């Protein structure tokens, strides 16, 4: 994965969440008190995970979403957090 691919993918997903297309309940707007959509980001423990997490968080925040960072987390944990 390149930095550009990660950023484009994260921005596209953030755009879908902001439009209410990423969730059955039309996005999680306002949960952070800002009125902006909220996205949960978790990662695995591989060597590049930290760098990819930073890229995703940056791109999602620039797209107008608030971010909840879980750090290293198993997929079911991320699903429950959503």
PDB file of N, CA, C and O in Angstrom:
ATOM      1  N   UNK A   1       0.832  -1.190   0.000  1.00  0.00           N
ATOM      2  CA  UNK A   1       0.000   0.000   0.000  1.00  0.00           C
ATOM      3  C   UNK A   1       0.869   1.243   0.000  1.00  0.00           C
ATOM      4  O   UNK A   1       1.818   1.333   0.760  1.00  0.00           O
ATOM      5  N   UNK A   2       0.487   2.189  -0.808  1.00  0.00           N
ATOM      6  CA  UNK A   2       1.194   3.462  -0.809  1.00  0.00           C
ATOM      7  C   UNK A   2       0.423   4.467   0.052  1.00  0.00           C
ATOM      8  O   UNK A   2      -0.761   4.284   0.337  1.00  0.00           O
ATOM      9  N   UNK A   3       1.092   5.524   0.438  1.00  0.00           N
ATOM     10  CA  UNK A   3       0.448   6.586   1.231  1.00  0.00           C
ATOM     11  C   UNK A   3      -0.776   7.130   0.491  1.00  0.00           C
ATOM     12  O   UNK A   3      -1.820   7.384   1.092  1.00  0.00           O
ATOM     13  N   UNK A   4      -0.660   7.318  -0.822  1.00  0.00           N
ATOM     14  CA  UNK A   4      -1.753   7.868  -1.620  1.00  0.00           C
ATOM     15  C   UNK A   4      -2.959   6.935  -1.627  1.00  0.00           C
ATOM     16  O   UNK A   4      -4.099   7.380  -1.477  1.00  0.00           O
ATOM     17  N   UNK A   5      -2.725   5.641  -1.790  1.00  0.00           N
ATOM     18  CA  UNK A   5      -3.826   4.672  -1.815  1.00  0.00           C
ATOM     19  C   UNK A   5      -4.544   4.655  -0.464  1.00  0.00           C
ATOM     20  O   UNK A   5      -5.779   4.673  -0.403  1.00  0.00           O
ATOM     21  N   UNK A   6      -3.792   4.631   0.621  1.00  0.00           N
ATOM     22  CA  UNK A   6      -4.391   4.631   1.960  1.00  0.00           C
ATOM     23  C   UNK A   6      -5.226   5.895   2.167  1.00  0.00           C
ATOM     24  O   UNK A   6      -6.367   5.828   2.627  1.00  0.00           O
ATOM     25  N   UNK A   7      -4.686   7.042   1.807  1.00  0.00           N
ATOM     26  CA  UNK A   7      -5.402   8.309   1.997  1.00  0.00           C
ATOM     27  C   UNK A   7      -6.665   8.370   1.150  1.00  0.00           C
ATOM     28  O   UNK A   7      -7.721   8.789   1.636  1.00  0.00           O
ATOM     29  N   UNK A   8      -6.594   7.939  -0.092  1.00  0.00           N
ATOM     30  CA  UNK A   8      -7.778   7.975  -0.967  1.00  0.00           C
ATOM     31  C   UNK A   8      -8.865   7.040  -0.453  1.00  0.00           C
ATOM     32  O   UNK A   8     -10.047   7.395  -0.442  1.00  0.00           O
ATOM     33  N   UNK A   9      -8.477   5.854  -0.034  1.00  0.00           N
ATOM     34  CA  UNK A   9      -9.453   4.892   0.490  1.00  0.00           C
ATOM     35  C   UNK A   9     -10.111   5.445   1.755  1.00  0.00           C
ATOM     36  O   UNK A   9     -11.337   5.398   1.901  1.00  0.00           O
ATOM     37  N   UNK A  10      -9.324   5.980   2.670  1.00  0.00           N
ATOM     38  CA  UNK A  10      -9.857   6.515   3.928  1.00  0.00           C
ATOM     39  C   UNK A  10     -10.778   7.702   3.678  1.00  0.00           C
ATOM     40  O   UNK A  10     -11.839   7.816   4.308  1.00  0.00           O
ATOM     41  N   UNK A  11     -10.396   8.598   2.766  1.00  0.00           N
ATOM     42  CA  UNK A  11     -11.259   9.752   2.445  1.00  0.00           C
ATOM     43  C   UNK A  11     -12.582   9.292   1.829  1.00  0.00           C
ATOM     44  O   UNK A  11     -13.636   9.846   2.144  1.00  0.00           O
ATOM     45  N   UNK A  12     -12.518   8.284   0.956  1.00  0.00           N
ATOM     46  CA  UNK A  12     -13.747   7.781   0.330  1.00  0.00           C
ATOM     47  C   UNK A  12     -14.676   7.176   1.381  1.00  0.00           C
ATOM     48  O   UNK A  12     -15.885   7.426   1.365  1.00  0.00           O
ATOM     49  N   UNK A  13     -14.115   6.397   2.294  1.00  0.00           N
ATOM     50  CA  UNK A  13     -14.930   5.794   3.346  1.00  0.00           C
ATOM     51  C   UNK A  13     -15.519   6.880   4.256  1.00  0.00           C
ATOM     52  O   UNK A  13     -16.688   6.824   4.615  1.00  0.00           O
ATOM     53  N   UNK A  14     -14.717   7.866   4.601  1.00  0.00           N
ATOM     54  CA  UNK A  14     -15.204   8.965   5.437  1.00  0.00           C
ATOM     55  C   UNK A  14     -16.336   9.711   4.734  1.00  0.00           C
ATOM     56  O   UNK A  14     -17.317  10.109   5.367  1.00  0.00           O
ATOM     57  N   UNK A  15     -16.221   9.894   3.436  1.00  0.00           N
ATOM     58  CA  UNK A  15     -17.285  10.553   2.679  1.00  0.00           C
ATOM     59  C   UNK A  15     -18.575   9.761   2.707  1.00  0.00           C
ATOM     60  O   UNK A  15     -19.659  10.326   2.849  1.00  0.00           O
ATOM     61  N   UNK A  16     -18.469   8.434   2.604  1.00  0.00           N
ATOM     62  CA  UNK A  16     -19.660   7.592   2.665  1.00  0.00           C
ATOM     63  C   UNK A  16     -20.307   7.655   4.047  1.00  0.00           C
ATOM     64  O   UNK A  16     -21.529   7.750   4.160  1.00  0.00           O
ATOM     65  N   UNK A  17     -19.505   7.626   5.085  1.00  0.00           N
ATOM     66  CA  UNK A  17     -20.039   7.697   6.445  1.00  0.00           C
ATOM     67  C   UNK A  17     -20.708   9.052   6.664  1.00  0.00           C
ATOM     68  O   UNK A  17     -21.783   9.137   7.245  1.00  0.00           O
ATOM     69  N   UNK A  18     -20.081  10.109   6.170  1.00  0.00           N
ATOM     70  CA  UNK A  18     -20.650  11.444   6.309  1.00  0.00           C
ATOM     71  C   UNK A  18     -21.987  11.598   5.609  1.00  0.00           C
ATOM     72  O   UNK A  18     -22.838  12.378   6.016  1.00  0.00           O
ATOM     73  N   UNK A  19     -22.198  10.809   4.553  1.00  0.00           N
ATOM     74  CA  UNK A  19     -23.467  10.837   3.819  1.00  0.00           C
ATOM     75  C   UNK A  19     -24.467   9.836   4.382  1.00  0.00           C
ATOM     76  O   UNK A  19     -25.569   9.707   3.874  1.00  0.00           O
ATOM     77  N   UNK A  20     -24.057   9.075   5.406  1.00  0.00           N
ATOM     78  CA  UNK A  20     -24.951   8.091   5.994  1.00  0.00           C
ATOM     79  C   UNK A  20     -24.988   6.782   5.260  1.00  0.00           C
ATOM     80  O   UNK A  20     -25.865   5.967   5.490  1.00  0.00           O
ATOM     81  N   UNK A  21     -24.034   6.522   4.355  1.00  0.00           N
ATOM     82  CA  UNK A  21     -24.033   5.286   3.582  1.00  0.00           C
ATOM     83  C   UNK A  21     -23.187   4.194   4.221  1.00  0.00           C
ATOM     84  O   UNK A  21     -23.185   3.080   3.763  1.00  0.00           O
ATOM     85  N   UNK A  22     -22.450   4.509   5.268  1.00  0.00           N
ATOM     86  CA  UNK A  22     -21.556   3.526   5.862  1.00  0.00           C
ATOM     87  C   UNK A  22     -22.157   2.791   7.035  1.00  0.00           C
ATOM     88  O   UNK A  22     -21.525   1.945   7.625  1.00  0.00           O
ATOM     89  N   UNK A  23     -23.395   3.074   7.373  1.00  0.00           N
ATOM     90  CA  UNK A  23     -23.983   2.482   8.566  1.00  0.00           C
ATOM     91  C   UNK A  23     -25.480   2.330   8.384  1.00  0.00           C
ATOM     92  O   UNK A  23     -26.112   3.117   7.700  1.00  0.00           O
ATOM     93  N   UNK A  24     -26.039   1.328   9.032  1.00  0.00           N
ATOM     94  CA  UNK A  24     -27.480   1.131   8.965  1.00  0.00           C
ATOM     95  C   UNK A  24     -28.242   2.289   9.600  1.00  0.00           C
ATOM     96  O   UNK A  24     -29.354   2.596   9.225  1.00  0.00           O
ATOM     97  N   UNK A  25     -27.640   2.933  10.593  1.00  0.00           N
ATOM     98  CA  UNK A  25     -28.344   4.018  11.281  1.00  0.00           C
ATOM     99  C   UNK A  25     -27.850   5.394  10.838  1.00  0.00           C
ATOM    100  O   UNK A  25     -27.789   6.319  11.623  1.00  0.00           O
ATOM    101  N   UNK A  26     -27.499   5.495   9.574  1.00  0.00           N
ATOM    102  CA  UNK A  26     -27.161   6.781   8.949  1.00  0.00           C
ATOM    103  C   UNK A  26     -25.985   7.500   9.586  1.00  0.00           C
ATOM    104  O   UNK A  26     -25.980   8.706   9.715  1.00  0.00           O
ATOM    105  N   UNK A  27     -24.977   6.763   9.954  1.00  0.00           N
ATOM    106  CA  UNK A  27     -23.786   7.389  10.528  1.00  0.00           C
ATOM    107  C   UNK A  27     -23.970   7.649  12.010  1.00  0.00           C
ATOM    108  O   UNK A  27     -25.074   7.623  12.523  1.00  0.00           O
ATOM    109  N   UNK A  28     -22.883   7.876  12.691  1.00  0.00           N
ATOM    110  CA  UNK A  28     -22.943   8.133  14.124  1.00  0.00           C
ATOM    111  C   UNK A  28     -22.669   9.621  14.306  1.00  0.00           C
ATOM    112  O   UNK A  28     -21.605  10.031  14.710  1.00  0.00           O
ATOM    113  N   UNK A  29     -23.616  10.434  13.935  1.00  0.00           N
ATOM    114  CA  UNK A  29     -23.392  11.876  13.983  1.00  0.00           C
ATOM    115  C   UNK A  29     -23.633  12.423  15.373  1.00  0.00           C
ATOM    116  O   UNK A  29     -24.600  12.073  16.021  1.00  0.00           O
ATOM    117  N   UNK A  30     -22.734  13.275  15.800  1.00  0.00           N
ATOM    118  CA  UNK A  30     -22.926  13.975  17.042  1.00  0.00           C
ATOM    119  C   UNK A  30     -22.500  13.229  18.285  1.00  0.00           C
ATOM    120  O   UNK A  30     -22.591  13.764  19.371  1.00  0.00           O
ATOM    121  N   UNK A  31     -22.030  11.989  18.153  1.00  0.00           N
ATOM    122  CA  UNK A  31     -21.644  11.230  19.337  1.00  0.00           C
ATOM    123  C   UNK A  31     -20.494  11.877  20.077  1.00  0.00           C
ATOM    124  O   UNK A  31     -20.336  11.702  21.267  1.00  0.00           O
ATOM    125  N   UNK A  32     -19.662  12.619  19.368  1.00  0.00           N
ATOM    126  CA  UNK A  32     -18.521  13.265  20.013  1.00  0.00           C
ATOM    127  C   UNK A  32     -18.876  14.665  20.509  1.00  0.00           C
ATOM    128  O   UNK A  32     -18.036  15.351  21.059  1.00  0.00           O
ATOM    129  N   UNK A  33     -20.110  15.071  20.269  1.00  0.00           N
ATOM    130  CA  UNK A  33     -20.525  16.402  20.684  1.00  0.00           C
ATOM    131  C   UNK A  33     -20.279  17.465  19.630  1.00  0.00           C
ATOM    132  O   UNK A  33     -20.699  18.597  19.776  1.00  0.00           O
ATOM    133  N   UNK A  34     -19.598  17.106  18.541  1.00  0.00           N
ATOM    134  CA  UNK A  34     -19.269  18.091  17.517  1.00  0.00           C
ATOM    135  C   UNK A  34     -20.303  18.134  16.399  1.00  0.00           C
ATOM    136  O   UNK A  34     -20.296  19.050  15.596  1.00  0.00           O
ATOM    137  N   UNK A  35     -21.157  17.115  16.323  1.00  0.00           N
ATOM    138  CA  UNK A  35     -22.106  17.034  15.219  1.00  0.00           C
ATOM    139  C   UNK A  35     -21.506  16.431  13.969  1.00  0.00           C
ATOM    140  O   UNK A  35     -22.189  16.262  12.973  1.00  0.00           O
ATOM    141  N   UNK A  36     -20.211  16.118  14.019  1.00  0.00           N
ATOM    142  CA  UNK A  36     -19.541  15.515  12.862  1.00  0.00           C
ATOM    143  C   UNK A  36     -19.656  14.002  12.947  1.00  0.00           C
ATOM    144  O   UNK A  36     -19.790  13.453  14.040  1.00  0.00           O
ATOM    145  N   UNK A  37     -19.603  13.306  11.795  1.00  0.00           N
ATOM    146  CA  UNK A  37     -19.601  11.841  11.842  1.00  0.00           C
ATOM    147  C   UNK A  37     -18.401  11.338  12.641  1.00  0.00           C
ATOM    148  O   UNK A  37     -17.352  11.986  12.676  1.00  0.00           O
ATOM    149  N   UNK A  38     -18.566  10.185  13.273  1.00  0.00           N
ATOM    150  CA  UNK A  38     -17.503   9.586  14.074  1.00  0.00           C
ATOM    151  C   UNK A  38     -17.098   8.265  13.438  1.00  0.00           C
ATOM    152  O   UNK A  38     -17.950   7.449  13.097  1.00  0.00           O
ATOM    153  N   UNK A  39     -15.798   8.064  13.271  1.00  0.00           N
ATOM    154  CA  UNK A  39     -15.280   6.801  12.739  1.00  0.00           C
ATOM    155  C   UNK A  39     -14.365   6.161  13.770  1.00  0.00           C
ATOM    156  O   UNK A  39     -13.615   6.853  14.451  1.00  0.00           O
ATOM    157  N   UNK A  40     -14.446   4.839  13.867  1.00  0.00           N
ATOM    158  CA  UNK A  40     -13.601   4.062  14.765  1.00  0.00           C
ATOM    159  C   UNK A  40     -12.489   3.444  13.936  1.00  0.00           C
ATOM    160  O   UNK A  40     -12.735   2.859  12.886  1.00  0.00           O
ATOM    161  N   UNK A  41     -11.243   3.588  14.402  1.00  0.00           N
ATOM    162  CA  UNK A  41     -10.088   3.048  13.684  1.00  0.00           C
ATOM    163  C   UNK A  41      -9.314   2.116  14.612  1.00  0.00           C
ATOM    164  O   UNK A  41      -8.898   2.515  15.693  1.00  0.00           O
ATOM    165  N   UNK A  42      -9.166   0.874  14.181  1.00  0.00           N
ATOM    166  CA  UNK A  42      -8.344  -0.094  14.889  1.00  0.00           C
ATOM    167  C   UNK A  42      -7.296  -0.619  13.925  1.00  0.00           C
ATOM    168  O   UNK A  42      -7.396  -0.434  12.717  1.00  0.00           O
ATOM    169  N   UNK A  43      -6.278  -1.265  14.463  1.00  0.00           N
ATOM    170  CA  UNK A  43      -5.225  -1.789  13.601  1.00  0.00           C
ATOM    171  C   UNK A  43      -4.700  -3.093  14.164  1.00  0.00           C
ATOM    172  O   UNK A  43      -4.991  -3.445  15.301  1.00  0.00           O
ATOM    173  N   UNK A  44      -3.910  -3.778  13.333  1.00  0.00           N
ATOM    174  CA  UNK A  44      -3.280  -5.000  13.813  1.00  0.00           C
ATOM    175  C   UNK A  44      -1.858  -4.697  14.268  1.00  0.00           C
ATOM    176  O   UNK A  44      -1.419  -3.555  14.224  1.00  0.00           O
ATOM    177  N   UNK A  45      -1.162  -5.706  14.719  1.00  0.00           N
ATOM    178  CA  UNK A  45       0.153  -5.497  15.301  1.00  0.00           C
ATOM    179  C   UNK A  45       1.312  -5.588  14.335  1.00  0.00           C
ATOM    180  O   UNK A  45       2.470  -5.576  14.756  1.00  0.00           O
ATOM    181  N   UNK A  46       1.038  -5.661  13.044  1.00  0.00           N
ATOM    182  CA  UNK A  46       2.137  -5.748  12.083  1.00  0.00           C
ATOM    183  C   UNK A  46       2.966  -4.470  12.079  1.00  0.00           C
ATOM    184  O   UNK A  46       2.497  -3.408  12.477  1.00  0.00           O
ATOM    185  N   UNK A  47       4.178  -4.606  11.592  1.00  0.00           N
ATOM    186  CA  UNK A  47       5.155  -3.511  11.631  1.00  0.00           C
ATOM    187  C   UNK A  47       4.629  -2.215  11.014  1.00  0.00           C
ATOM    188  O   UNK A  47       4.863  -1.136  11.531  1.00  0.00           O
ATOM    189  N   UNK A  48       3.912  -2.287   9.915  1.00  0.00           N
ATOM    190  CA  UNK A  48       3.433  -1.074   9.246  1.00  0.00           C
ATOM    191  C   UNK A  48       2.110  -0.555   9.768  1.00  0.00           C
ATOM    192  O   UNK A  48       1.629   0.493   9.325  1.00  0.00           O
ATOM    193  N   UNK A  49       1.504  -1.253  10.728  1.00  0.00           N
ATOM    194  CA  UNK A  49       0.179  -0.878  11.217  1.00  0.00           C
ATOM    195  C   UNK A  49       0.109   0.515  11.806  1.00  0.00           C
ATOM    196  O   UNK A  49      -0.853   1.247  11.582  1.00  0.00           O
ATOM    197  N   UNK A  50       1.130   0.900  12.552  1.00  0.00           N
ATOM    198  CA  UNK A  50       1.136   2.219  13.184  1.00  0.00           C
ATOM    199  C   UNK A  50       1.153   3.333  12.140  1.00  0.00           C
ATOM    200  O   UNK A  50       0.405   4.306  12.241  1.00  0.00           O
ATOM    201  N   UNK A  51       1.984   3.178  11.115  1.00  0.00           N
ATOM    202  CA  UNK A  51       2.068   4.196  10.060  1.00  0.00           C
ATOM    203  C   UNK A  51       0.760   4.282   9.279  1.00  0.00           C
ATOM    204  O   UNK A  51       0.273   5.383   8.982  1.00  0.00           O
ATOM    205  N   UNK A  52       0.167   3.130   8.974  1.00  0.00           N
ATOM    206  CA  UNK A  52      -1.095   3.136   8.232  1.00  0.00           C
ATOM    207  C   UNK A  52      -2.195   3.752   9.089  1.00  0.00           C
ATOM    208  O   UNK A  52      -3.016   4.537   8.593  1.00  0.00           O
ATOM    209  N   UNK A  53      -2.220   3.439  10.378  1.00  0.00           N
ATOM    210  CA  UNK A  53      -3.217   4.039  11.264  1.00  0.00           C
ATOM    211  C   UNK A  53      -3.106   5.565  11.262  1.00  0.00           C
ATOM    212  O   UNK A  53      -4.112   6.265  11.160  1.00  0.00           O
ATOM    213  N   UNK A  54      -1.894   6.072  11.349  1.00  0.00           N
ATOM    214  CA  UNK A  54      -1.713   7.534  11.331  1.00  0.00           C
ATOM    215  C   UNK A  54      -2.221   8.131  10.022  1.00  0.00           C
ATOM    216  O   UNK A  54      -2.857   9.188  10.026  1.00  0.00           O
ATOM    217  N   UNK A  55      -1.939   7.466   8.891  1.00  0.00           N
ATOM    218  CA  UNK A  55      -2.406   7.969   7.597  1.00  0.00           C
ATOM    219  C   UNK A  55      -3.928   7.972   7.529  1.00  0.00           C
ATOM    220  O   UNK A  55      -4.536   8.926   7.043  1.00  0.00           O
ATOM    221  N   UNK A  56      -4.548   6.890   8.003  1.00  0.00           N
ATOM    222  CA  UNK A  56      -6.008   6.794   7.969  1.00  0.00           C
ATOM    223  C   UNK A  56      -6.632   7.859   8.862  1.00  0.00           C
ATOM    224  O   UNK A  56      -7.555   8.567   8.447  1.00  0.00           O
ATOM    225  N   UNK A  57      -6.134   8.000  10.083  1.00  0.00           N
ATOM    226  CA  UNK A  57      -6.685   8.985  11.009  1.00  0.00           C
ATOM    227  C   UNK A  57      -6.558  10.394  10.429  1.00  0.00           C
ATOM    228  O   UNK A  57      -7.505  11.188  10.486  1.00  0.00           O
ATOM    229  N   UNK A  58      -5.420  10.706   9.841  1.00  0.00           N
ATOM    230  CA  UNK A  58      -5.220  12.024   9.245  1.00  0.00           C
ATOM    231  C   UNK A  58      -6.202  12.269   8.099  1.00  0.00           C
ATOM    232  O   UNK A  58      -6.849  13.313   8.033  1.00  0.00           O
ATOM    233  N   UNK A  59      -6.336  11.291   7.200  1.00  0.00           N
ATOM    234  CA  UNK A  59      -7.223  11.453   6.046  1.00  0.00           C
ATOM    235  C   UNK A  59      -8.680  11.571   6.473  1.00  0.00           C
ATOM    236  O   UNK A  59      -9.426  12.404   5.948  1.00  0.00           O
ATOM    237  N   UNK A  60      -9.097  10.768   7.441  1.00  0.00           N
ATOM    238  CA  UNK A  60     -10.477  10.790   7.912  1.00  0.00           C
ATOM    239  C   UNK A  60     -10.783  12.126   8.610  1.00  0.00           C
ATOM    240  O   UNK A  60     -11.839  12.726   8.400  1.00  0.00           O
ATOM    241  N   UNK A  61      -9.854  12.594   9.418  1.00  0.00           N
ATOM    242  CA  UNK A  61     -10.049  13.884  10.092  1.00  0.00           C
ATOM    243  C   UNK A  61     -10.120  15.020   9.079  1.00  0.00           C
ATOM    244  O   UNK A  61     -10.956  15.920   9.204  1.00  0.00           O
ATOM    245  N   UNK A  62      -9.266  14.981   8.068  1.00  0.00           N
ATOM    246  CA  UNK A  62      -9.299  16.019   7.024  1.00  0.00           C
ATOM    247  C   UNK A  62     -10.599  15.977   6.228  1.00  0.00           C
ATOM    248  O   UNK A  62     -11.021  16.991   5.680  1.00  0.00           O
ATOM    249  N   UNK A  63     -11.233  14.796   6.180  1.00  0.00           N
ATOM    250  CA  UNK A  63     -12.502  14.653   5.463  1.00  0.00           C
ATOM    251  C   UNK A  63     -13.688  15.105   6.304  1.00  0.00           C
ATOM    252  O   UNK A  63     -14.824  15.076   5.846  1.00  0.00           O
ATOM    253  N   UNK A  64     -13.429  15.507   7.559  1.00  0.00           N
ATOM    254  CA  UNK A  64     -14.492  16.074   8.375  1.00  0.00           C
ATOM    255  C   UNK A  64     -15.097  15.149   9.417  1.00  0.00           C
ATOM    256  O   UNK A  64     -16.171  15.434   9.939  1.00  0.00           O
ATOM    257  N   UNK A  65     -14.425  14.047   9.716  1.00  0.00           N
ATOM    258  CA  UNK A  65     -14.941  13.125  10.728  1.00  0.00           C
ATOM    259  C   UNK A  65     -14.117  13.218  12.007  1.00  0.00           C
ATOM    260  O   UNK A  65     -12.928  13.506  11.964  1.00  0.00           O
ATOM    261  N   UNK A  66     -14.765  12.950  13.128  1.00  0.00           N
ATOM    262  CA  UNK A  66     -14.049  12.760  14.379  1.00  0.00           C
ATOM    263  C   UNK A  66     -13.605  11.298  14.405  1.00  0.00           C
ATOM    264  O   UNK A  66     -14.252  10.436  13.819  1.00  0.00           O
ATOM    265  N   UNK A  67     -12.502  11.018  15.085  1.00  0.00           N
ATOM    266  CA  UNK A  67     -11.930   9.674  15.061  1.00  0.00           C
ATOM    267  C   UNK A  67     -11.756   9.145  16.477  1.00  0.00           C
ATOM    268  O   UNK A  67     -11.267   9.852  17.357  1.00  0.00           O
ATOM    269  N   UNK A  68     -12.155   7.894  16.669  1.00  0.00           N
ATOM    270  CA  UNK A  68     -11.887   7.159  17.903  1.00  0.00           C
ATOM    271  C   UNK A  68     -10.805   6.146  17.548  1.00  0.00           C
ATOM    272  O   UNK A  68     -11.023   5.260  16.734  1.00  0.00           O
ATOM    273  N   UNK A  69      -9.632   6.308  18.145  1.00  0.00           N
ATOM    274  CA  UNK A  69      -8.500   5.409  17.873  1.00  0.00           C
ATOM    275  C   UNK A  69      -8.475   4.302  18.905  1.00  0.00           C
ATOM    276  O   UNK A  69      -8.348   4.559  20.096  1.00  0.00           O
ATOM    277  N   UNK A  70      -8.567   3.060  18.427  1.00  0.00           N
ATOM    278  CA  UNK A  70      -8.528   1.919  19.331  1.00  0.00           C
ATOM    279  C   UNK A  70      -7.127   1.350  19.485  1.00  0.00           C
ATOM    280  O   UNK A  70      -6.886   0.570  20.395  1.00  0.00           O
ATOM    281  N   UNK A  71      -6.219   1.717  18.589  1.00  0.00           N
ATOM    282  CA  UNK A  71      -4.886   1.115  18.617  1.00  0.00           C
ATOM    283  C   UNK A  71      -4.972  -0.321  18.138  1.00  0.00           C
ATOM    284  O   UNK A  71      -5.805  -0.669  17.308  1.00  0.00           O
ATOM    285  N   UNK A  72      -4.136  -1.197  18.674  1.00  0.00           N
ATOM    286  CA  UNK A  72      -4.143  -2.604  18.278  1.00  0.00           C
ATOM    287  C   UNK A  72      -5.410  -3.243  18.836  1.00  0.00           C
ATOM    288  O   UNK A  72      -5.657  -3.220  20.047  1.00  0.00           O
ATOM    289  N   UNK A  73      -6.223  -3.784  17.929  1.00  0.00           N
ATOM    290  CA  UNK A  73      -7.496  -4.399  18.340  1.00  0.00           C
ATOM    291  C   UNK A  73      -7.901  -5.471  17.343  1.00  0.00           C
ATOM    292  O   UNK A  73      -7.650  -5.330  16.145  1.00  0.00           O
ATOM    293  N   UNK A  74      -8.524  -6.518  17.843  1.00  0.00           N
ATOM    294  CA  UNK A  74      -9.036  -7.568  16.964  1.00  0.00           C
ATOM    295  C   UNK A  74     -10.274  -7.066  16.252  1.00  0.00           C
ATOM    296  O   UNK A  74     -10.991  -6.194  16.754  1.00  0.00           O
ATOM    297  N   UNK A  75     -10.547  -7.612  15.075  1.00  0.00           N
ATOM    298  CA  UNK A  75     -11.684  -7.191  14.254  1.00  0.00           C
ATOM    299  C   UNK A  75     -12.991  -7.188  15.043  1.00  0.00           C
ATOM    300  O   UNK A  75     -13.749  -6.217  14.957  1.00  0.00           O
ATOM    301  N   UNK A  76     -13.322  -8.232  15.814  1.00  0.00           N
ATOM    302  CA  UNK A  76     -14.577  -8.175  16.574  1.00  0.00           C
ATOM    303  C   UNK A  76     -14.637  -7.011  17.552  1.00  0.00           C
ATOM    304  O   UNK A  76     -15.720  -6.437  17.780  1.00  0.00           O
ATOM    305  N   UNK A  77     -13.507  -6.635  18.109  1.00  0.00           N
ATOM    306  CA  UNK A  77     -13.473  -5.499  19.036  1.00  0.00           C
ATOM    307  C   UNK A  77     -13.836  -4.214  18.317  1.00  0.00           C
ATOM    308  O   UNK A  77     -14.602  -3.387  18.833  1.00  0.00           O
ATOM    309  N   UNK A  78     -13.301  -4.036  17.117  1.00  0.00           N
ATOM    310  CA  UNK A  78     -13.626  -2.842  16.325  1.00  0.00           C
ATOM    311  C   UNK A  78     -15.106  -2.847  15.985  1.00  0.00           C
ATOM    312  O   UNK A  78     -15.794  -1.820  16.082  1.00  0.00           O
ATOM    313  N   UNK A  79     -15.632  -3.998  15.602  1.00  0.00           N
ATOM    314  CA  UNK A  79     -17.056  -4.106  15.279  1.00  0.00           C
ATOM    315  C   UNK A  79     -17.961  -3.737  16.438  1.00  0.00           C
ATOM    316  O   UNK A  79     -18.956  -3.051  16.272  1.00  0.00           O
ATOM    317  N   UNK A  80     -17.588  -4.174  17.643  1.00  0.00           N
ATOM    318  CA  UNK A  80     -18.371  -3.843  18.825  1.00  0.00           C
ATOM    319  C   UNK A  80     -18.283  -2.345  19.119  1.00  0.00           C
ATOM    320  O   UNK A  80     -19.266  -1.723  19.530  1.00  0.00           O
ATOM    321  N   UNK A  81     -17.128  -1.756  18.885  1.00  0.00           N
ATOM    322  CA  UNK A  81     -16.935  -0.323  19.151  1.00  0.00           C
ATOM    323  C   UNK A  81     -17.779   0.537  18.236  1.00  0.00           C
ATOM    324  O   UNK A  81     -18.149   1.657  18.589  1.00  0.00           O
ATOM    325  N   UNK A  82     -18.075   0.025  17.051  1.00  0.00           N
ATOM    326  CA  UNK A  82     -18.891   0.784  16.103  1.00  0.00           C
ATOM    327  C   UNK A  82     -20.306   0.790  16.592  1.00  0.00           C
ATOM    328  O   UNK A  82     -20.993   1.725  16.599  1.00  0.00           O
TER     329      UNK A  82
END
